[in-house]
Coordinates of C-alpha atoms and ligand atoms in Angstrom, one line a residue:
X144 CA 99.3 77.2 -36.7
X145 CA 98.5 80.4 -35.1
X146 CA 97.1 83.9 -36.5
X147 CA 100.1 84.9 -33.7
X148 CA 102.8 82.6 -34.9
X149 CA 105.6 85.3 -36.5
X150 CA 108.4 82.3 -37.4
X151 CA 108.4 79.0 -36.1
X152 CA 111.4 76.9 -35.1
X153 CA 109.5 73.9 -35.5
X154 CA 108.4 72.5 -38.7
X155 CA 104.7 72.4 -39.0
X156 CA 104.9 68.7 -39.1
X157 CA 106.2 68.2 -35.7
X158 CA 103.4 71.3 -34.6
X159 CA 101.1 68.4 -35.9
X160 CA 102.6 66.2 -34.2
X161 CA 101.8 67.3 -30.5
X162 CA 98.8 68.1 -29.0
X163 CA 99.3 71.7 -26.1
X164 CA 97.4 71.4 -23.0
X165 CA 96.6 75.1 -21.7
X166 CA 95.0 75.8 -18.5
X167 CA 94.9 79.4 -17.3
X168 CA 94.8 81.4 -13.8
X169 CA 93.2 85.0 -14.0
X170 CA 93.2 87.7 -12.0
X171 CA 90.5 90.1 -11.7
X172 CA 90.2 93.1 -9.7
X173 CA 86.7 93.7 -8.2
X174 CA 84.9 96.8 -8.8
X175 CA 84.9 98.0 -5.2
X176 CA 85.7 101.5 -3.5
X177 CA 87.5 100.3 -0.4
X178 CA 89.5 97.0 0.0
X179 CA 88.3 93.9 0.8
X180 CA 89.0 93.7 4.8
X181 CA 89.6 97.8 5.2
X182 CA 87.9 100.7 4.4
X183 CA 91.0 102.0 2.2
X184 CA 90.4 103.4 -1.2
X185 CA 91.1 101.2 -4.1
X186 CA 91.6 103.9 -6.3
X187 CA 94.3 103.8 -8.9
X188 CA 97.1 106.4 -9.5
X189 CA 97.4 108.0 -5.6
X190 CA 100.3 108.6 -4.5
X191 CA 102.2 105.8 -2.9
X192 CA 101.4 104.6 0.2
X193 CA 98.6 107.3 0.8
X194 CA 95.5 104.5 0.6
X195 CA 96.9 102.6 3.8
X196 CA 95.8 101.8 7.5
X197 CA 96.7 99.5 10.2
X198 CA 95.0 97.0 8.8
X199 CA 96.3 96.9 5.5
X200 CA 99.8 97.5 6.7
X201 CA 99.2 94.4 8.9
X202 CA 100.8 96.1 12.1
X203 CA 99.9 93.9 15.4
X204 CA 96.5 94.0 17.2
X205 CA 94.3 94.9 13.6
X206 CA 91.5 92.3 12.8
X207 CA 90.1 92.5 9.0
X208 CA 86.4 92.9 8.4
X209 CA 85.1 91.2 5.2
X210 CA 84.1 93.6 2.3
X211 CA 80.5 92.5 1.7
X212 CA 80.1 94.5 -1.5
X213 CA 83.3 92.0 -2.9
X214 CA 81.6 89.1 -2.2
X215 CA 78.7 90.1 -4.4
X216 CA 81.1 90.9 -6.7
X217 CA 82.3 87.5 -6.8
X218 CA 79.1 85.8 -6.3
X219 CA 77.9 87.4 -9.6
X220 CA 81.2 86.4 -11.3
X221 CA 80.9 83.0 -10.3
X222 CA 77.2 83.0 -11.6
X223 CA 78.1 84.3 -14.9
X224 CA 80.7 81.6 -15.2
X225 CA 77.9 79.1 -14.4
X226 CA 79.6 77.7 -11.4
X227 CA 78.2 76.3 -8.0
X228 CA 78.4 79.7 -5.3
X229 CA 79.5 77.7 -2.3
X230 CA 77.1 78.0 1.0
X231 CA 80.1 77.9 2.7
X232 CA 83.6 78.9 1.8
X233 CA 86.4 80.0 4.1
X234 CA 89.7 82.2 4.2
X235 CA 93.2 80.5 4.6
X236 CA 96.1 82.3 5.0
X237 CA 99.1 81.7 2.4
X238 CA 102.8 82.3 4.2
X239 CA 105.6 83.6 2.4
X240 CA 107.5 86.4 2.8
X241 CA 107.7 89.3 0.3
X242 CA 108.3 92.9 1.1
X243 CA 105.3 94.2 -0.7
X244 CA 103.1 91.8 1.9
X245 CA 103.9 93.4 4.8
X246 CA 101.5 90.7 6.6
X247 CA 103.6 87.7 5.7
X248 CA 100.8 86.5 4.7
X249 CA 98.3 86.5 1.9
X250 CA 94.4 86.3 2.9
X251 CA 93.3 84.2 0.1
X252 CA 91.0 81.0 -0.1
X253 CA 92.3 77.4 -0.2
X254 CA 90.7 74.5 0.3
X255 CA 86.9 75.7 0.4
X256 CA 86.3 78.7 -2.3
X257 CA 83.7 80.6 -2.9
X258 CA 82.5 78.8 -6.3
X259 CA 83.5 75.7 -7.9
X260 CA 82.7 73.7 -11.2
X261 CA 81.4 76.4 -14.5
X262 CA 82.2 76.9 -17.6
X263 CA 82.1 79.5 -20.4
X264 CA 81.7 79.2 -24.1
X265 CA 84.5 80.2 -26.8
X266 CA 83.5 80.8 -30.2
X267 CA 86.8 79.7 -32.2
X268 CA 87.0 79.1 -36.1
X269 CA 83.3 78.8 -36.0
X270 CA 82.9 76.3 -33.5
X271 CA 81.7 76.8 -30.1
X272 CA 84.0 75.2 -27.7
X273 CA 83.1 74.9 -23.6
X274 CA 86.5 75.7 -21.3
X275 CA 85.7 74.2 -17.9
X276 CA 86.2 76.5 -15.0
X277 CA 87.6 74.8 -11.9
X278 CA 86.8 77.1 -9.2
X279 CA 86.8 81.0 -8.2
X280 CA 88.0 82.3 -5.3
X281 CA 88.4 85.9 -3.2
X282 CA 91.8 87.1 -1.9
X283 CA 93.9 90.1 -1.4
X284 CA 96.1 91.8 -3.4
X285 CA 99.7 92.2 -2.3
X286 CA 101.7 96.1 -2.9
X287 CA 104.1 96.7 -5.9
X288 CA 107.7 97.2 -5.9
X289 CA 109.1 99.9 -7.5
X290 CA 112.3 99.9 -9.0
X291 CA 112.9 103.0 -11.1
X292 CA 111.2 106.8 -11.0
X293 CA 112.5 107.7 -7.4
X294 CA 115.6 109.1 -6.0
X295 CA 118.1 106.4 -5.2
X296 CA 116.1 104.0 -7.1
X297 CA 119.3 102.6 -8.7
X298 CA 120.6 101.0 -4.5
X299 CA 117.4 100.5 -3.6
X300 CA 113.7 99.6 -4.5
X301 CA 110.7 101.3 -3.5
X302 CA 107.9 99.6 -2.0
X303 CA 103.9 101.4 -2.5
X304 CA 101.3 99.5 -0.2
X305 CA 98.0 101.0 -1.9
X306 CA 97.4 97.8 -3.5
X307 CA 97.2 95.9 -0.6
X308 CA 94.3 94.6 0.3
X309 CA 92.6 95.1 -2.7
X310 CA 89.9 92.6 -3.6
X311 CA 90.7 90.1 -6.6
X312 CA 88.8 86.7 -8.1
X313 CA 90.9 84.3 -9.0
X314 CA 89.2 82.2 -11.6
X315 CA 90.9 78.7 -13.1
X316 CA 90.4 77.4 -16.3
X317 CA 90.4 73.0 -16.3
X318 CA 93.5 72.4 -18.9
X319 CA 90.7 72.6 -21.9
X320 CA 92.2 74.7 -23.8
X321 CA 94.5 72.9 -27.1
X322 CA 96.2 75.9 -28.5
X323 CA 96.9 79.7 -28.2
X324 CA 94.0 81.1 -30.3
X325 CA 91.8 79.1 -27.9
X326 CA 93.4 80.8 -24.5
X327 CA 93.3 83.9 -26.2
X328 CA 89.4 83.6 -27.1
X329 CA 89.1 82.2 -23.7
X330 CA 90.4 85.5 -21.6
X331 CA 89.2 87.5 -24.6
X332 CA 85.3 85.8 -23.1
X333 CA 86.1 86.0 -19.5
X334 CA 86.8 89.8 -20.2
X335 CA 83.6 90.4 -21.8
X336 CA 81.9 88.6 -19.1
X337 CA 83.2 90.4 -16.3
X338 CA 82.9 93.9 -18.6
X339 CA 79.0 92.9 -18.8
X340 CA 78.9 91.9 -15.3
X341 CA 80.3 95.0 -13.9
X342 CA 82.7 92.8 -12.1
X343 CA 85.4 94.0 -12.6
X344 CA 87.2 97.1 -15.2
X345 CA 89.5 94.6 -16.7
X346 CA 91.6 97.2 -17.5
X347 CA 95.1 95.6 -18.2
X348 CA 97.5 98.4 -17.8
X349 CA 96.7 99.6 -14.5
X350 CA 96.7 95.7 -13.5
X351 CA 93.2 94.6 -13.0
X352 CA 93.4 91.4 -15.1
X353 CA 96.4 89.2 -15.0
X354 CA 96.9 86.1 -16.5
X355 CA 99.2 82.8 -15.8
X356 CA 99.5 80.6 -18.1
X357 CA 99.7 76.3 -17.3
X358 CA 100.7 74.5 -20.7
X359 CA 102.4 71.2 -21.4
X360 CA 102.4 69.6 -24.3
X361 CA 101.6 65.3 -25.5
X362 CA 101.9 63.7 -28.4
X363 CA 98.4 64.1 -30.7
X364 CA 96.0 60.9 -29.5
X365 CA 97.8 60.4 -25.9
X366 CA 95.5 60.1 -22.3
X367 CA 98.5 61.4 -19.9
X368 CA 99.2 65.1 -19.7
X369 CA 102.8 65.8 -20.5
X370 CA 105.3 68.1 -17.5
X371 CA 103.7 71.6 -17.5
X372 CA 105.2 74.5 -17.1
X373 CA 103.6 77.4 -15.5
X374 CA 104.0 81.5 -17.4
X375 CA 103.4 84.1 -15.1
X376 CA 102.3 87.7 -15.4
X377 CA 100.9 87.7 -19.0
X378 CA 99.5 90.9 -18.9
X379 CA 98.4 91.5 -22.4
X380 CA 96.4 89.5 -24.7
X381 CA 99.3 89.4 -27.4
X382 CA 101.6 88.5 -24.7
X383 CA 99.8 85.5 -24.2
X384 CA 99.8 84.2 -27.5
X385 CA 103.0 84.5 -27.9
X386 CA 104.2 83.3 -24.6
X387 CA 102.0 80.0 -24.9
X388 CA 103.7 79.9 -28.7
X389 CA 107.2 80.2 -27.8
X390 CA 106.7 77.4 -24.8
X391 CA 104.6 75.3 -27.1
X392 CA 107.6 75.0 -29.7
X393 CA 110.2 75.1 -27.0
X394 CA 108.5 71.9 -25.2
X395 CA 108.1 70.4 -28.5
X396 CA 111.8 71.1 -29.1
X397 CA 113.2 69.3 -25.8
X398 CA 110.9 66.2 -26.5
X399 CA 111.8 65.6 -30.0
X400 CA 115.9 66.0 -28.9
X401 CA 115.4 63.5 -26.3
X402 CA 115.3 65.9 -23.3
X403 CA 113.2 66.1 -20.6
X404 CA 110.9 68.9 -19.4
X405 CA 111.0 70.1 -15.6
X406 CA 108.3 71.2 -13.9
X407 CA 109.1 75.1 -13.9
X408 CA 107.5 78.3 -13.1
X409 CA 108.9 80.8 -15.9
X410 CA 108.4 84.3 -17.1
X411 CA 107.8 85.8 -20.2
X412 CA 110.4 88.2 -21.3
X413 CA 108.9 91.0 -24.0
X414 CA 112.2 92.5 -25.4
X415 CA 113.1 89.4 -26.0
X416 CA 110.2 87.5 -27.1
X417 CA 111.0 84.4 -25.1
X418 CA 110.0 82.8 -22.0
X419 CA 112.9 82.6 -18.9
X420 CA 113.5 80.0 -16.2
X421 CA 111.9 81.7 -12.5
X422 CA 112.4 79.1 -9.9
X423 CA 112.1 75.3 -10.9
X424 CA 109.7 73.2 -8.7
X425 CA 112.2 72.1 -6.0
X426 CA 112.1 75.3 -5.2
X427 CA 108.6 75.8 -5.2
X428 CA 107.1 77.9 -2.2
X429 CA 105.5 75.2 0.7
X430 CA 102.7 78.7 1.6
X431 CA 101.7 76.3 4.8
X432 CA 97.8 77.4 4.2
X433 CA 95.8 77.2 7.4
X434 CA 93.0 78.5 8.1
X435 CA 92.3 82.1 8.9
X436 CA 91.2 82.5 12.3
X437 CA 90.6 86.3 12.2
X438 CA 87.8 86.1 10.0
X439 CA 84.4 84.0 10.3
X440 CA 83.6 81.3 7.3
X441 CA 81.8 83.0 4.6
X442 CA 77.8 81.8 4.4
X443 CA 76.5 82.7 1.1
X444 CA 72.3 82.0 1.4
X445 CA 70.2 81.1 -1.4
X446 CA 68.5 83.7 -1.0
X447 CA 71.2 86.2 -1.7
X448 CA 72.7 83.6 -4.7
X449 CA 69.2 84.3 -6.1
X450 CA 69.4 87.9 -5.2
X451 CA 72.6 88.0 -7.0
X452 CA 71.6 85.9 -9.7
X453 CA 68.4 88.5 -10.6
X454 CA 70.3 91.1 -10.6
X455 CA 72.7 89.7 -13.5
X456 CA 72.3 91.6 -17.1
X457 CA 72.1 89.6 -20.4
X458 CA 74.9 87.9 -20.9
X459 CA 77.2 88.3 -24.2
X460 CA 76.1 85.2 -25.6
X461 CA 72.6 85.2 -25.0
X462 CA 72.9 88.6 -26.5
X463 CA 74.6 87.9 -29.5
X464 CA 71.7 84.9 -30.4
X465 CA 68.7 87.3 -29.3
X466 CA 70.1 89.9 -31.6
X467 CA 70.4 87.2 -34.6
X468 CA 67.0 85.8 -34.3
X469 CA 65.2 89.2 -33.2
X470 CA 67.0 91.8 -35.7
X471 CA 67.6 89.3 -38.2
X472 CA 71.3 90.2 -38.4
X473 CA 74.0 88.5 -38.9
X474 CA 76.2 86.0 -36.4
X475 CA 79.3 88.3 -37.0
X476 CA 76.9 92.1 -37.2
X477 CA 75.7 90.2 -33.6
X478 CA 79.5 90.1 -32.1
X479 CA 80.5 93.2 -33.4
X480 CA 77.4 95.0 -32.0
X481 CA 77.4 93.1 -28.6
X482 CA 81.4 93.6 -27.9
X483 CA 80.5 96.0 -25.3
X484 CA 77.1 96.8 -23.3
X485 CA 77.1 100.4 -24.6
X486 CA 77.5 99.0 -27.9
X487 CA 75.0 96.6 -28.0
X488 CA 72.7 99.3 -26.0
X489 CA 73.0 101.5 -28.7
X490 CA 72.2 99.4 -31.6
X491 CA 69.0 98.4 -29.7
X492 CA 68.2 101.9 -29.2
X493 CA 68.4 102.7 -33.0
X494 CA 66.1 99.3 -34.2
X495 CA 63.8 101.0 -31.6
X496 CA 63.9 104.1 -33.3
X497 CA 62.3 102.7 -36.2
X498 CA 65.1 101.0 -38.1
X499 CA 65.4 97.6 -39.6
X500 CA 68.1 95.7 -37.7
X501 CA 69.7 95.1 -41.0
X502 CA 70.7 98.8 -41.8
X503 CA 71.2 99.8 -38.2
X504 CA 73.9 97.2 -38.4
X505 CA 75.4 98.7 -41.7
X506 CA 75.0 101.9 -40.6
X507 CA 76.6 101.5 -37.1
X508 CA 79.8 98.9 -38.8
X509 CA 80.5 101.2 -41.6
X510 CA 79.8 104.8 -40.7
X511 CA 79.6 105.0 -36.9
X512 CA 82.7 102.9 -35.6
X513 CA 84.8 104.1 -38.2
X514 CA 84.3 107.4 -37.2
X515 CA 84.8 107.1 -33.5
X516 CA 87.5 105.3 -34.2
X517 CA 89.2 108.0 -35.9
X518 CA 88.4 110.5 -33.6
X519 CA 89.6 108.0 -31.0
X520 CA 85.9 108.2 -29.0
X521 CA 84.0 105.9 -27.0
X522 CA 80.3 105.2 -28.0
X523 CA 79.2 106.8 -25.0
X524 CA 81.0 109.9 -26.3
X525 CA 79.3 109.7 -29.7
X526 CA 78.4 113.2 -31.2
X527 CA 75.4 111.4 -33.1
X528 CA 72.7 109.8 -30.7
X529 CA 71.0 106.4 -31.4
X530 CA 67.6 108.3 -32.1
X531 CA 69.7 111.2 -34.3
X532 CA 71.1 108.3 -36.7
X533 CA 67.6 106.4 -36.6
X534 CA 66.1 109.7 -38.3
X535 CA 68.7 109.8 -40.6
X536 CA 68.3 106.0 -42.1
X537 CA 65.5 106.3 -42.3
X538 CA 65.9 109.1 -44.9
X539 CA 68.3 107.4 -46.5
X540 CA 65.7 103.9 -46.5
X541 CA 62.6 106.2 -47.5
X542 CA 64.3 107.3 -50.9
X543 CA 64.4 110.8 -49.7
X544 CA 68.1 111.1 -49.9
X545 CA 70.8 108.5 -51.4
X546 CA 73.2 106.5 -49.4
X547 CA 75.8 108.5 -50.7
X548 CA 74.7 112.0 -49.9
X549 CA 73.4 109.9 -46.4
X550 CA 76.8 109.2 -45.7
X551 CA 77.9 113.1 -46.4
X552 CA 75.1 113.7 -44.2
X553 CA 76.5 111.7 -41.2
X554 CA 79.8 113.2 -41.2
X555 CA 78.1 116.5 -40.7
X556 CA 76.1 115.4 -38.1
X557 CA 79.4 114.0 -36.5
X558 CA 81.2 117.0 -36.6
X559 CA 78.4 119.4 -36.1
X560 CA 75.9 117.2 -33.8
X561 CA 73.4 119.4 -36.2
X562 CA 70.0 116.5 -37.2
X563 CA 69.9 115.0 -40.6
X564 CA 67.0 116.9 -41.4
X565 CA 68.6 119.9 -40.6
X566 CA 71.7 119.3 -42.8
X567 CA 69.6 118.0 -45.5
X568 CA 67.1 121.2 -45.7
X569 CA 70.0 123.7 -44.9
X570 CA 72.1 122.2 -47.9
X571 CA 69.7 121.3 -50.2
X572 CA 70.5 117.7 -50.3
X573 CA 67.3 116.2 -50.6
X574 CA 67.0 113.9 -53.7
X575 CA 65.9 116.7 -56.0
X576 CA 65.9 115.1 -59.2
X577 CA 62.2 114.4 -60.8
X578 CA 60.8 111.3 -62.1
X579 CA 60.9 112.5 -65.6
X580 CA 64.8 113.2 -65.7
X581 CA 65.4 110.0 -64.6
X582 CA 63.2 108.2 -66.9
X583 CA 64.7 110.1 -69.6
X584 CA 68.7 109.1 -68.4
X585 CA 67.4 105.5 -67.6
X586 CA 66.6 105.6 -71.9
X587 CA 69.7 106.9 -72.7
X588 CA 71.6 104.3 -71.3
X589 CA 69.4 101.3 -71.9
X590 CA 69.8 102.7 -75.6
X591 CA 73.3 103.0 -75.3
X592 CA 74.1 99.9 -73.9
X593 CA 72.1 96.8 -76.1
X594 CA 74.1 94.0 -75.0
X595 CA 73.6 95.0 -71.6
X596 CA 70.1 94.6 -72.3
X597 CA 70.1 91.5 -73.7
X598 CA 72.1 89.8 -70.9
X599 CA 69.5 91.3 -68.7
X600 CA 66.8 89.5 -70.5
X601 CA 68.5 86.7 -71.0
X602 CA 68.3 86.5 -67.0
X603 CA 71.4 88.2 -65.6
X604 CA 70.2 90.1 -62.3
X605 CA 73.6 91.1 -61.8
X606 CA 73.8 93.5 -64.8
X607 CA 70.7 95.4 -63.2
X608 CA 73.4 97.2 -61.0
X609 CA 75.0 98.0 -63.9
X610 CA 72.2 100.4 -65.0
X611 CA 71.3 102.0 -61.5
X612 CA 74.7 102.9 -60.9
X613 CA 75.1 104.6 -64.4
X614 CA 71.4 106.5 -63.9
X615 CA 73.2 107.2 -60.6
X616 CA 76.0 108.4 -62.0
X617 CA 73.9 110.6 -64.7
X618 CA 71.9 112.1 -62.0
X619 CA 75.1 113.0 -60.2
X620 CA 73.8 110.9 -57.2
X621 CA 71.0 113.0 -56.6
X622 CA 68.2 111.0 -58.0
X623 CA 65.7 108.9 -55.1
X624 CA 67.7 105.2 -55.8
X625 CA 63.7 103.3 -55.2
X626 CA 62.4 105.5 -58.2
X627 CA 65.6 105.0 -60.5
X628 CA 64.7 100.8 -59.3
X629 CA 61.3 101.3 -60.0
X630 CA 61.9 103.4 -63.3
X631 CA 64.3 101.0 -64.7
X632 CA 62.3 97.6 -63.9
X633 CA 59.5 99.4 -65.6
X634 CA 61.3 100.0 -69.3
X635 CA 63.2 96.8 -69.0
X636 CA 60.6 94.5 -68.5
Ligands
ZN842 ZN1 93.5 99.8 4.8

């Protein structure tokens, strides 16, 4: 059912059977230096409890002052996401008690958020799918509990307060989603979004995405939504998949036994690879919202929506179809290449360079991302610049050396940073074989080969190859590939 699906204790025919109903609540961190109502740092990695005031402590008599750089921050999430930025939105507190909220509170937004009603597009076994977006709102982070690393961490837990305070979206998905590959091409979008959007760093481990989960499931044709059953703290991609898996099967599992589902909040549990009960919906937390009185409603004017709206990048998928109908690449060269700005920045640079789209997109997919990815480097950090491999295709596309010794060429220029022409001058790897010799291998092995020769004629194109890779081959490589074409058309026609 899923490429994440390991066993299943469900029969695909039940699987069939039911229809899952996914909705999911992400976290993102804003890209902000200070919090969102203090002017603590939001760096990550400090030591404990050194990024904290008065105000982020909550201790009596502080008032917060709104961070205006997060609301642009969530003002261009929200217009990325295609949803209505509210003129007016407003800050509620949420009551509960934790011990990392030292307020007893949560600033967060209730009842009028800062955007409402978008959507984004999933691409998902080749069909383009739109996942509503209910609404995207601002809050504050709460601090972290530590349990283990300190001295008398097995009596007691540590609390570390930089965190609080620090500015977060919270964007919800409408329940559109109708199985795991689809929530995991949905957050695997929102990412990229907010990536491209400067947003946020969507960095997983240190926390800045997080990701609930809302899935029920109902049998396949049914209107009414079945019990859901909320999964917190997904915070990988896999995770995901394999939560929403496990809960999909499990719900499909108490249905088909004549149980009933309740209306839970669970967590998913790694080592184990299962999902476990949290607190049950009796229990749920009443968080009393009210409105916050130490701050003023938020006014977001047209004019700085529009602002905001200007100052947006090209999106991923406006992207991905410019580079398709521009470059004349593929749908899937378009992805790969647009998968991050820098990417995408860099194949641009190289077409500009002089390069057909076509074998920029080769080039890059084959030679270039193999090789960072072995030497474990961003593109950024490439030892070969966008106009350094432009000079070298177009070697390679100008028949003054072969693909082959091209490719040679580029691992030197990796390792070395040294230019193509350089390498190719120094080594003496210019296609250096004349016209003549390869007329005279081309004869040798049309004469060695008759049947070969007669399929040709008889209309083959595919046996072509045949005889370019064996002048190839008699050349050692070295021969210019357009005059070993042009030579052999020539005596076969
Ligand atoms: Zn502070």
């Amino acid at each position: 059912m899923t490429k994440f699906a390991t066993e299943s204790a469900v029969t695909p025919e039940l699987l069939a059977k039911y229809e899952p109903v996914i909705g999911l609540e992400v976290h993102a961190q804003l890209l902000t230096r200070t919090k969102i109502f203090c002017g603590c740092s939001t760096r990550f990695g400090d030591a404990p409890n050194s990024n904290v005031c008065p105000v982020c402590l909550g201790l009596p008599g502080t008032l917060p002052v709104l961070n205006k750089r997060a609301v642009e921050m969530g003002i261009r999430a929200a217009l990325a996401l295609n949803c209505t930025v509210r003129e007016r939105s407003r800050f509620a507190r949420k009551n509960y008690f934790y011990p990392d909220l030292p307020k007893g509170y949560q600033i967060s937004q209730y009842e009028l958020p800062l955007a409402t009603g978008g959507w984004l597009e999933i691409e998902h076994g080749g069909e383009i799918k739109r996942i509503g977006i209910t609404r995207l709102h601002l809050e504050e982070d709460a601090g972290k509990s530590l349990h283990d690393g300190f001295p008398h961490s097995d009596e007691k837990t540590y609390v570390d307060y930089n965190r609080c305070g620090t500015p977060l979206s919270e964007i919800v998905s409408e329940p559109d989603m109708r199985s795991p590959d689809e929530a995991y091409a949905y957050l695997t979008t929102l990412r990229q979004i907010l990536l491209y959007t400067g947003v946020s760093d969507c960095n997983m481990e240190e926390g800045s995405l997080r990701c609930d989960a809302n899935v029920s499931v109902r049998l396949r044709g049914a209107k009414e939504f079945g019990t859901k059953v909320e999964v917190k703290n997904l915070n990988s991609f896999r995770y995901l998949a394999k939560a929403l898996q496990f809960e999909i099967e499990r719900h499909i599992g108490i249905l088909e036994s004549g149980g009933r589902l309740v209306q839970e909040t669970r967590l998913w549990n790694q080592p184990e690879g299962r999902t476990v009960s949290m607190r049950s919906k009796e229990k749920a937390h009443d968080y009393r919202y009210f409105p916050e009185p130490d701050l003023l409603p938020v006014h977001v004017s047209s004019a700085w929506r529009e602002e905001m709206r200007v100052s947006l990048p090209e999106l991923p998928g406006a992207k991905r179809a410019r580079f398709v109908s521009v470059f004349a690449i593929t749908p899937y060269d378009a992805e790969v290449l647009s998968d991050t700005q820098a990417l995408a920045s860099y194949f641009e640079s190289v077409v500009k360079a002089g390069v057909p789209g076509k074998a920029a997109a080769n080039w890059m997919q084959t030679e270039l991302l193999r090789r960072l990815n072995d030497s474990g480097k961003e593109i950024a950090a490439s030892p070969v610049s966008p106009e350094a491999l432009a000079d070298l295709i177009k070697l390679v596309e100008a028949g003054k050396i072969t693909a082959a010794v091209g490719k040679k060429v580029f691992v030197t220029m990796f390792e070395t940073g040294r230019s193509a022409a350089d390498i190719v001058a120094a080594e003496g790897l210019g296609a250096s074989v004349s016209e003549d010799a390869i007329e005279q291998a081309a004869r040798e092995i049309i004469a060695k080969n008759p049947d070969n020769v007669a399929k040709f004629k008889a209309g083959s194109e595919g046996v072509f190859k045949f005889f370019v890779g064996q002048v190839m081959k008699a050349t050692r490589g070295q021969a210019n590939p357009q005059a070993v074409n042009d030579i052999l058309r020539k005596l076969l026609s």
